[in-house]
CSV table of C-alpha atoms and ligand atoms in Angstrom, one decimal:
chain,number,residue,atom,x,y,z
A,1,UNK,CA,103.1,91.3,69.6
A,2,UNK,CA,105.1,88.6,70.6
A,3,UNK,CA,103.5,84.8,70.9
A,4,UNK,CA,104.3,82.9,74.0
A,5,UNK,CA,106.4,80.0,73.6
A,6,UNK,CA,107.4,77.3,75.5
A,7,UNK,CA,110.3,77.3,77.6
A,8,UNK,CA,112.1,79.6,75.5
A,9,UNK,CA,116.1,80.0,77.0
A,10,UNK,CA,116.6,83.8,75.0
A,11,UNK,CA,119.5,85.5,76.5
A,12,UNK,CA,119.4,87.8,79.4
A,13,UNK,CA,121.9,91.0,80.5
A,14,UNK,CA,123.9,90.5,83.2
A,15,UNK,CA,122.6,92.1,86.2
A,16,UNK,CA,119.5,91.4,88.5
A,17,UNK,CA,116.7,89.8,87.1
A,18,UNK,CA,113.0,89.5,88.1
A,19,UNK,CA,110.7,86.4,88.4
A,20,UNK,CA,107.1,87.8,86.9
A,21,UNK,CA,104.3,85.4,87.2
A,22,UNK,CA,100.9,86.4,85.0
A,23,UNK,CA,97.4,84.7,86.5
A,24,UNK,CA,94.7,84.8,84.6
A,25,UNK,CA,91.5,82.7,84.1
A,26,UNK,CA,92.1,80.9,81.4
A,27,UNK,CA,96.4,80.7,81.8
A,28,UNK,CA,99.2,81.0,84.5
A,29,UNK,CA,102.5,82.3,82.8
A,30,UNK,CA,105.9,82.9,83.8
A,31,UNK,CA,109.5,84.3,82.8
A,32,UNK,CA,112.6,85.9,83.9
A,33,UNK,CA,113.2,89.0,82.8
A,34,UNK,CA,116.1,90.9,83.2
A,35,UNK,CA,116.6,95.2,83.9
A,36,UNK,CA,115.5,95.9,79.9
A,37,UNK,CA,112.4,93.8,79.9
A,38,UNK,CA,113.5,90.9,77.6
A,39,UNK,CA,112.1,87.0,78.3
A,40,UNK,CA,112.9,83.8,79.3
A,41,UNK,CA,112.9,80.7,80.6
A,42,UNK,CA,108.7,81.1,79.3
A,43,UNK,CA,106.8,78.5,80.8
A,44,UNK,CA,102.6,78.6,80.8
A,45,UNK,CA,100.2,76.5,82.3
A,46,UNK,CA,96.4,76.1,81.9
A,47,UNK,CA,94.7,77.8,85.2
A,48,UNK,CA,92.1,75.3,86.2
A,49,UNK,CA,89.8,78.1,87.2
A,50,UNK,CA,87.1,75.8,88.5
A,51,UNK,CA,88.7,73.7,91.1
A,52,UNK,CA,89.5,74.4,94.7
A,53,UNK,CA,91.7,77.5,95.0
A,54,UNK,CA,94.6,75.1,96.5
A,55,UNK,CA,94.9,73.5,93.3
A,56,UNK,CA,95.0,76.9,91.5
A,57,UNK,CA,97.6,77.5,93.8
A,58,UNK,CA,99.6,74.5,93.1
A,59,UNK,CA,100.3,75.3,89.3
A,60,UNK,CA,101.2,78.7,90.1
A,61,UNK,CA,104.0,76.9,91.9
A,62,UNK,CA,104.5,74.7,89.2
A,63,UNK,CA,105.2,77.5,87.6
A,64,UNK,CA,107.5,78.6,89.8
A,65,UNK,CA,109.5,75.5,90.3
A,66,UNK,CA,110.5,75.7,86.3
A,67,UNK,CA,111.4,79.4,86.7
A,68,UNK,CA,113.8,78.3,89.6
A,69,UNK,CA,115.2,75.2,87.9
A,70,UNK,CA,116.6,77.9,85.4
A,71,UNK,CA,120.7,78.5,86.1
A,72,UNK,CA,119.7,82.0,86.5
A,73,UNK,CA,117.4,81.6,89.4
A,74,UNK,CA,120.3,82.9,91.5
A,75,UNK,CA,120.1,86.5,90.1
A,76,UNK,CA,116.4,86.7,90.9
A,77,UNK,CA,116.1,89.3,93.3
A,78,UNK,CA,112.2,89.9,93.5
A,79,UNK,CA,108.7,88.6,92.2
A,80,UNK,CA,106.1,90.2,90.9
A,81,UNK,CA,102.6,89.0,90.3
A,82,UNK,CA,99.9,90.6,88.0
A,83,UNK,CA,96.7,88.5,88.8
A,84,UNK,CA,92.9,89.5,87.6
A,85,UNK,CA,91.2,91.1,89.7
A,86,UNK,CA,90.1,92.4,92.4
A,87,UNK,CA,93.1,92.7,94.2
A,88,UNK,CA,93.6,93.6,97.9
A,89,UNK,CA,97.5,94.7,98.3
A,90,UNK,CA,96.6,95.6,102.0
A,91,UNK,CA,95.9,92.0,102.5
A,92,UNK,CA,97.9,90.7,99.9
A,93,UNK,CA,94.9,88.6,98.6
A,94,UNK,CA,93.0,88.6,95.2
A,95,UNK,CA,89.5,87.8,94.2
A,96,UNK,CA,89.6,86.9,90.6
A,97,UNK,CA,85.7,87.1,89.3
A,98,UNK,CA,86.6,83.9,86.4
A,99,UNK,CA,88.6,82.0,89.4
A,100,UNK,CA,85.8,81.3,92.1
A,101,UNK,CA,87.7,79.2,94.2
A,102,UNK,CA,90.1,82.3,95.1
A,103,UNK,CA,87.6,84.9,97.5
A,104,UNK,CA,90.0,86.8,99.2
A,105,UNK,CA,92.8,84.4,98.9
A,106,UNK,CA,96.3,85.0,100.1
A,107,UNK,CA,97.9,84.6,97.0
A,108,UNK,CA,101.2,86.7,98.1
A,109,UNK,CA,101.6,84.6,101.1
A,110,UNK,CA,101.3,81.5,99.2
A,111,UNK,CA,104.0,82.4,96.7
A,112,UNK,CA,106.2,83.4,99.7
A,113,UNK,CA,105.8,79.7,100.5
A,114,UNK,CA,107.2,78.3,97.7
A,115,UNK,CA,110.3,76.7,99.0
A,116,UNK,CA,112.9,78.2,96.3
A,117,UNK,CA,111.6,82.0,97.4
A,118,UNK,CA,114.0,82.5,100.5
A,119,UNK,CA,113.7,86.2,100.9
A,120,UNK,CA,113.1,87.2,97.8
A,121,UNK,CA,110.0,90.2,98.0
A,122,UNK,CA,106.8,89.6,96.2
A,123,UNK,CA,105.0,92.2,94.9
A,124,UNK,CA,101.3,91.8,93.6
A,125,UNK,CA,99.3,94.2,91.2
A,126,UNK,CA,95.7,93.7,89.7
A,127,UNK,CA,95.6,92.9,86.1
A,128,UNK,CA,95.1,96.7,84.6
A,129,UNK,CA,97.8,97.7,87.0
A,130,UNK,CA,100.4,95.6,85.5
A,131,UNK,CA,99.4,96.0,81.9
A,132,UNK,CA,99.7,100.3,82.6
A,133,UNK,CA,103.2,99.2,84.7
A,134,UNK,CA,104.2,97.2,81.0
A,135,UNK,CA,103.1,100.1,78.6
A,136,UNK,CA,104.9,103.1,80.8
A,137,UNK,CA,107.8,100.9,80.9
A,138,UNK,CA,108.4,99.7,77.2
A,139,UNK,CA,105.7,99.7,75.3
A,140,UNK,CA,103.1,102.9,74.2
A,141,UNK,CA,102.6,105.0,77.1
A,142,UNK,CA,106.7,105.2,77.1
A,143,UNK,CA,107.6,108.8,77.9
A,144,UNK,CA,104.9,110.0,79.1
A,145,UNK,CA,103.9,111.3,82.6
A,146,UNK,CA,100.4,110.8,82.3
A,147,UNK,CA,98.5,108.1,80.8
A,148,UNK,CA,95.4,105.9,81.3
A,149,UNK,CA,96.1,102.6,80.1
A,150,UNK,CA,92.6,100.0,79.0
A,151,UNK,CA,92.6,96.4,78.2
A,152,UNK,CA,89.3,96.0,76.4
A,153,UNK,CA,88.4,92.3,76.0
A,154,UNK,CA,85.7,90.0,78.1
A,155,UNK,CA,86.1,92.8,80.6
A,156,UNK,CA,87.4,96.1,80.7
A,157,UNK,CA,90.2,96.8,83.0
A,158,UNK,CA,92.5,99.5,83.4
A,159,UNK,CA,95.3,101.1,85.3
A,160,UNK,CA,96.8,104.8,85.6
A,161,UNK,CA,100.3,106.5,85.1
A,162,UNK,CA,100.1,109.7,87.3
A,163,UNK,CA,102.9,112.5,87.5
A,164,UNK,CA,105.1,109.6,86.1
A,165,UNK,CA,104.4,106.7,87.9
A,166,UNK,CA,101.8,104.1,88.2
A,167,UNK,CA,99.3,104.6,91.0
A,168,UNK,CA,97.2,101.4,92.3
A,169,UNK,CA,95.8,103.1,94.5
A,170,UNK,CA,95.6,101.5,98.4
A,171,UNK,CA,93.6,98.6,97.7
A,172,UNK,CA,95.2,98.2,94.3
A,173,UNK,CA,92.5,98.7,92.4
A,174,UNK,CA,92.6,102.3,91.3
A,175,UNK,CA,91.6,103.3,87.6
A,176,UNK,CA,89.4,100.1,87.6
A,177,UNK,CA,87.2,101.7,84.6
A,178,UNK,CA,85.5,98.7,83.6
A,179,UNK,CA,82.9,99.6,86.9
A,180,UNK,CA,82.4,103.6,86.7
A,181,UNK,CA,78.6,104.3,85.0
A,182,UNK,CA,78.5,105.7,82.2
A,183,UNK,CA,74.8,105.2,81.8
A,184,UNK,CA,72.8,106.4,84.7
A,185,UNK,CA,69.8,104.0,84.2
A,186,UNK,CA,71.7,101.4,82.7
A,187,UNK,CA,71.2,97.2,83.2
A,188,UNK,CA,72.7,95.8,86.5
A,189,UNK,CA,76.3,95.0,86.7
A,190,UNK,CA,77.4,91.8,88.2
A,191,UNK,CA,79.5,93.9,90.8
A,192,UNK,CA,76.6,95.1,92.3
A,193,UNK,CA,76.2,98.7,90.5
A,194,UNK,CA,74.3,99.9,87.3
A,195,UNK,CA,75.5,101.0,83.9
A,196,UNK,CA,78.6,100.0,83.9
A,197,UNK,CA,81.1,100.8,81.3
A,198,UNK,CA,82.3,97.1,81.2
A,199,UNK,CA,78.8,95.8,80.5
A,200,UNK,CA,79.0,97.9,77.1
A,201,UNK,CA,81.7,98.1,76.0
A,202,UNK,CA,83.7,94.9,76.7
A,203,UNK,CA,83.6,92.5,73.9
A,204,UNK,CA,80.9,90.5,75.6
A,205,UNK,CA,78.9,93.0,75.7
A,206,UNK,CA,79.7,94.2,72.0
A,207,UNK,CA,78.7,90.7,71.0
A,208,UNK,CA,75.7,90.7,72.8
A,209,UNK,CA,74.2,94.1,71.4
A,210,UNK,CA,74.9,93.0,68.0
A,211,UNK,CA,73.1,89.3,68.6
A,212,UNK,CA,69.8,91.5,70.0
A,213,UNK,CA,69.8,94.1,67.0
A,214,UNK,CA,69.7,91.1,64.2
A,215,UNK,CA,73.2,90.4,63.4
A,216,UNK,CA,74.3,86.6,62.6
A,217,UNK,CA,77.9,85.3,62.4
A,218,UNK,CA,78.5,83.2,59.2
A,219,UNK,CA,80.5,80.7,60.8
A,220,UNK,CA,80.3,79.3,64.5
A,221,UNK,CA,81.9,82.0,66.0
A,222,UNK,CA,79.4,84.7,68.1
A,223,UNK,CA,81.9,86.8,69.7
A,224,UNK,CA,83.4,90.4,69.6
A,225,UNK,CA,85.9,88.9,67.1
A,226,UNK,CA,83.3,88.2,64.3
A,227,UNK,CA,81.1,91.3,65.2
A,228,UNK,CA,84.7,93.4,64.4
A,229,UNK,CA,85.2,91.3,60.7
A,230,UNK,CA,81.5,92.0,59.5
A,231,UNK,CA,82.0,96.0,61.0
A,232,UNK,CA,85.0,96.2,58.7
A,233,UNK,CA,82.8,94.5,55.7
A,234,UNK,CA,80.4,97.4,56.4
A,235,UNK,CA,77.2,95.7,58.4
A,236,UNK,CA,75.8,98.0,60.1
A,237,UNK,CA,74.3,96.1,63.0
A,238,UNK,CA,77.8,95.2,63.7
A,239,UNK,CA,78.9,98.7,63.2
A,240,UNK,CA,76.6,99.7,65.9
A,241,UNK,CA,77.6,97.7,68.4
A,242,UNK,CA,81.5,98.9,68.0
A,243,UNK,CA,80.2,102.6,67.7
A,244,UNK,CA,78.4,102.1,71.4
A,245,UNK,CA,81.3,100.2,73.0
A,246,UNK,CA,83.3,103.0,71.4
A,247,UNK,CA,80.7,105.7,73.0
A,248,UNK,CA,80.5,103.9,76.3
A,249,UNK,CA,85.0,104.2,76.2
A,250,UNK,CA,84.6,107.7,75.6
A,251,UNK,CA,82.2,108.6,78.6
A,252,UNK,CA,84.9,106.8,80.3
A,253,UNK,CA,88.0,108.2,79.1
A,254,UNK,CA,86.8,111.8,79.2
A,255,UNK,CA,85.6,111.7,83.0
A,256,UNK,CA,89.2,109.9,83.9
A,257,UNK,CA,90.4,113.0,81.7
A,258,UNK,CA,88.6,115.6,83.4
A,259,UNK,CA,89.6,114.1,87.0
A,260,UNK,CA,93.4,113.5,86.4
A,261,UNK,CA,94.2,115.5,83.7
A,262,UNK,CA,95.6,112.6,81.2
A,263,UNK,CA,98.1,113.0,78.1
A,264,UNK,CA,98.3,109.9,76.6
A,265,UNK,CA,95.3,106.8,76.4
A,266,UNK,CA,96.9,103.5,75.3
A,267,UNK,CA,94.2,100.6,74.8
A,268,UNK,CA,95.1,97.0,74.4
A,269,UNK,CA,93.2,93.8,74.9
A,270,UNK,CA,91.2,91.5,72.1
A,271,UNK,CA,88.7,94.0,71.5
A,272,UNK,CA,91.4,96.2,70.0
A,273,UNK,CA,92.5,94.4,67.4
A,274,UNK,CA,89.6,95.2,65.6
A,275,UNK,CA,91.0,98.4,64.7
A,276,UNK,CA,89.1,101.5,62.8
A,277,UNK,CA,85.5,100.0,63.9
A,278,UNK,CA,86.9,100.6,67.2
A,279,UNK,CA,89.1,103.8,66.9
A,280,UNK,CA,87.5,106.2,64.5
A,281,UNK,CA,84.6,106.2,66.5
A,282,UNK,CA,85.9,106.4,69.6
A,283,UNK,CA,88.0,109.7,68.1
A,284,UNK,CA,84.1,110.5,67.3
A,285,UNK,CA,82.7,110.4,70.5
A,286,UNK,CA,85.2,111.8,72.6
A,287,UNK,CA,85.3,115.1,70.5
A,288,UNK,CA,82.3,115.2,71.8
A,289,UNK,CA,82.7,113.7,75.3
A,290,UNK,CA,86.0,115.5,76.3
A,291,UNK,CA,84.7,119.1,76.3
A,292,UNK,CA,87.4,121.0,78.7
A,293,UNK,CA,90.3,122.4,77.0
A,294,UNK,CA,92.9,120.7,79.4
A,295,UNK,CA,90.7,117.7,78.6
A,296,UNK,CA,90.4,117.4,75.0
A,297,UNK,CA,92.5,115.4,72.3
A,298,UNK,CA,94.0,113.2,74.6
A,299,UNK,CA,96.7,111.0,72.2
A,300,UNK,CA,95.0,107.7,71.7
A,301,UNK,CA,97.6,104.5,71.0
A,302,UNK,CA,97.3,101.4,70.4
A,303,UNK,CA,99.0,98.7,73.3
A,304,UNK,CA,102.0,97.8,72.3
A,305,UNK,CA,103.2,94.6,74.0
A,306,UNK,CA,100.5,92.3,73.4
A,307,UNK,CA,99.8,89.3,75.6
A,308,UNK,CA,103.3,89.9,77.4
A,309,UNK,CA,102.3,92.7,78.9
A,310,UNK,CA,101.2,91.3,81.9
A,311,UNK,CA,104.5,89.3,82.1
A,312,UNK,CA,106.5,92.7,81.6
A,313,UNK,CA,104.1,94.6,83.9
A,314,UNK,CA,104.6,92.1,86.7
A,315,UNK,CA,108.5,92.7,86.4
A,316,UNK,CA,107.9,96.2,86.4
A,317,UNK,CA,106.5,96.3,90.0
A,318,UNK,CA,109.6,95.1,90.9
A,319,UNK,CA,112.0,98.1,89.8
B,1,ZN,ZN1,80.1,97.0,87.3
């Protein structure tokens, strides 16, 4: 896992390079990167998810203005943009749910409008998408055809690599596992359904079960993070809550196995890091979940490229 850094000028191969621009609710990143996937020119800007979605806007053309003051602007042939979701590619808008001012907002058209863009294409993926674009490319679903690839953090997105290449799906959106129910009777879900895999097994949710079966942090901090160091020290309430998320994943990844026949499952995001609380039983559960001989023993990996992967994936959709 590679930190972001500021600015950074690492060298690039000769060649055409790509512009990827990574929009999240908390951060807007940029780089170069060039035909093998390595950074530069790093810049990263808060994303003042709460204002007016103009001024959202605005910084993601900040960041675009220091991506085109670099000397190798000129060999920028394209632009990719991995922005949470939902994402419309039809339309070319996005509806982030942590970025209220943006409801359907035309967020390629507005980065066509910078004024250093010329001709240069832009091409737009959802979150999940970009991080399974990243991992297929250079990072753990390499070399496989295959693959269902999961961040697991706040929320729980997701993006698939079918007969070798990723698929988002018409509206973009496709492999979106966070929102399929696992649990038929389950709470409500802010997108309008019930039972959703997200609202278990993200590590909002993780913290949230372990807060309502007893547990208590030792210091200030309440989330999924804290829950996953007192799991490894052996609490059990805390070991609960990472065997449910893990269940929940499981239901998931066994149905997406059963529909698409997958090879490899790569899962990244914050909710990952925690390690065996998370994996062992999540091998647990889907012995038992993924029944089907074409569907059991998928390979289960680790993400391998961190928080660049959105960075990477959005230069991938540009290949
Ligand atoms: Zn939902």
């Amino acid at each position: 896992m590679t930190a972001p850094s500021p600015s950074t000028a690492a060298p690039l191969s000769a060649g055409p390079l790509f512009a990827a621009v990574d929009i999240g609710g908390t951060k807007i990143a940029g780089a170069l990167v060039d035909s093998t996937g390595a950074l530069a020119h790093r810049v990263q800007l808060p994303t003042p998810a709460q204002r007016p979605g103009a001024e959202v806007l605005a910084v993601v053309h900040r960041v675009l203005d220091r991506l085109a003051a670099a000397p190798a602007w000129g060999a920028v042939t394209a632009v990719g943009i991995g922005s949470a979701g939902p994402v419309d590619l039809a339309r070319g808008t996005v509806s982030p749910v942590n970025i209220p001012g943006w409801r359907g907002f035309p967020l390629t058209a507005g980065v066509a409008a910078h004024p250093a863009m010329g001709a240069r294409p832009v091409a737009l993926a959802g979150d999940g998408v970009a991080m399974a674009a990243a991992e297929h490319w250079l990072g753990a679903a390499r070399g496989t055809d295959n693959a269902l690839c999961l961040v697991v953090s706040t929320g729980v997105g997701a993006g698939l690599v079918l007969d070798g290449a990723v698929r988002p799906g018409p509206s973009g959106n496709a492999g979106h596992l966070g929102h399929i129910t696992v649990d038929l009777d389950g709470e409500p879900c802010p997108c309008g359904s019930r039972g959703c895999l997200e609202g278990i097994a993200s590590g909002t949710a993780i913290a949230r079960r372990a807060l309502a079966g007893g547990w208590r942090p030792a210091g200030d901090d309440r989330s999924a993070r804290a829950v996953a160091e007192d799991a490894l020290a052996g609490h059990p309430v805390a070991l609960a809550a990472f065997d449910r998320a893990a269940q929940a994943l499981a239901a998931g990844i066994a149905a997406t196995a059963a529909l698409v026949d997958l090879r490899r499952v790569v899962i990244g995001g914050g909710v990952a890091t925690a390690g065996p609380v998370l994996f062992e039983p999540l091998a647990r559960h889907l012995d038992r979940y993924a029944a089907l001989p074409y569907v059991r023993g998928p390979e289960v990996r680790r993400a391998e490229l961190g928080t660049d992967a959105g960075l990477i994936g959005a230069a991938a959709l540009c290949r």
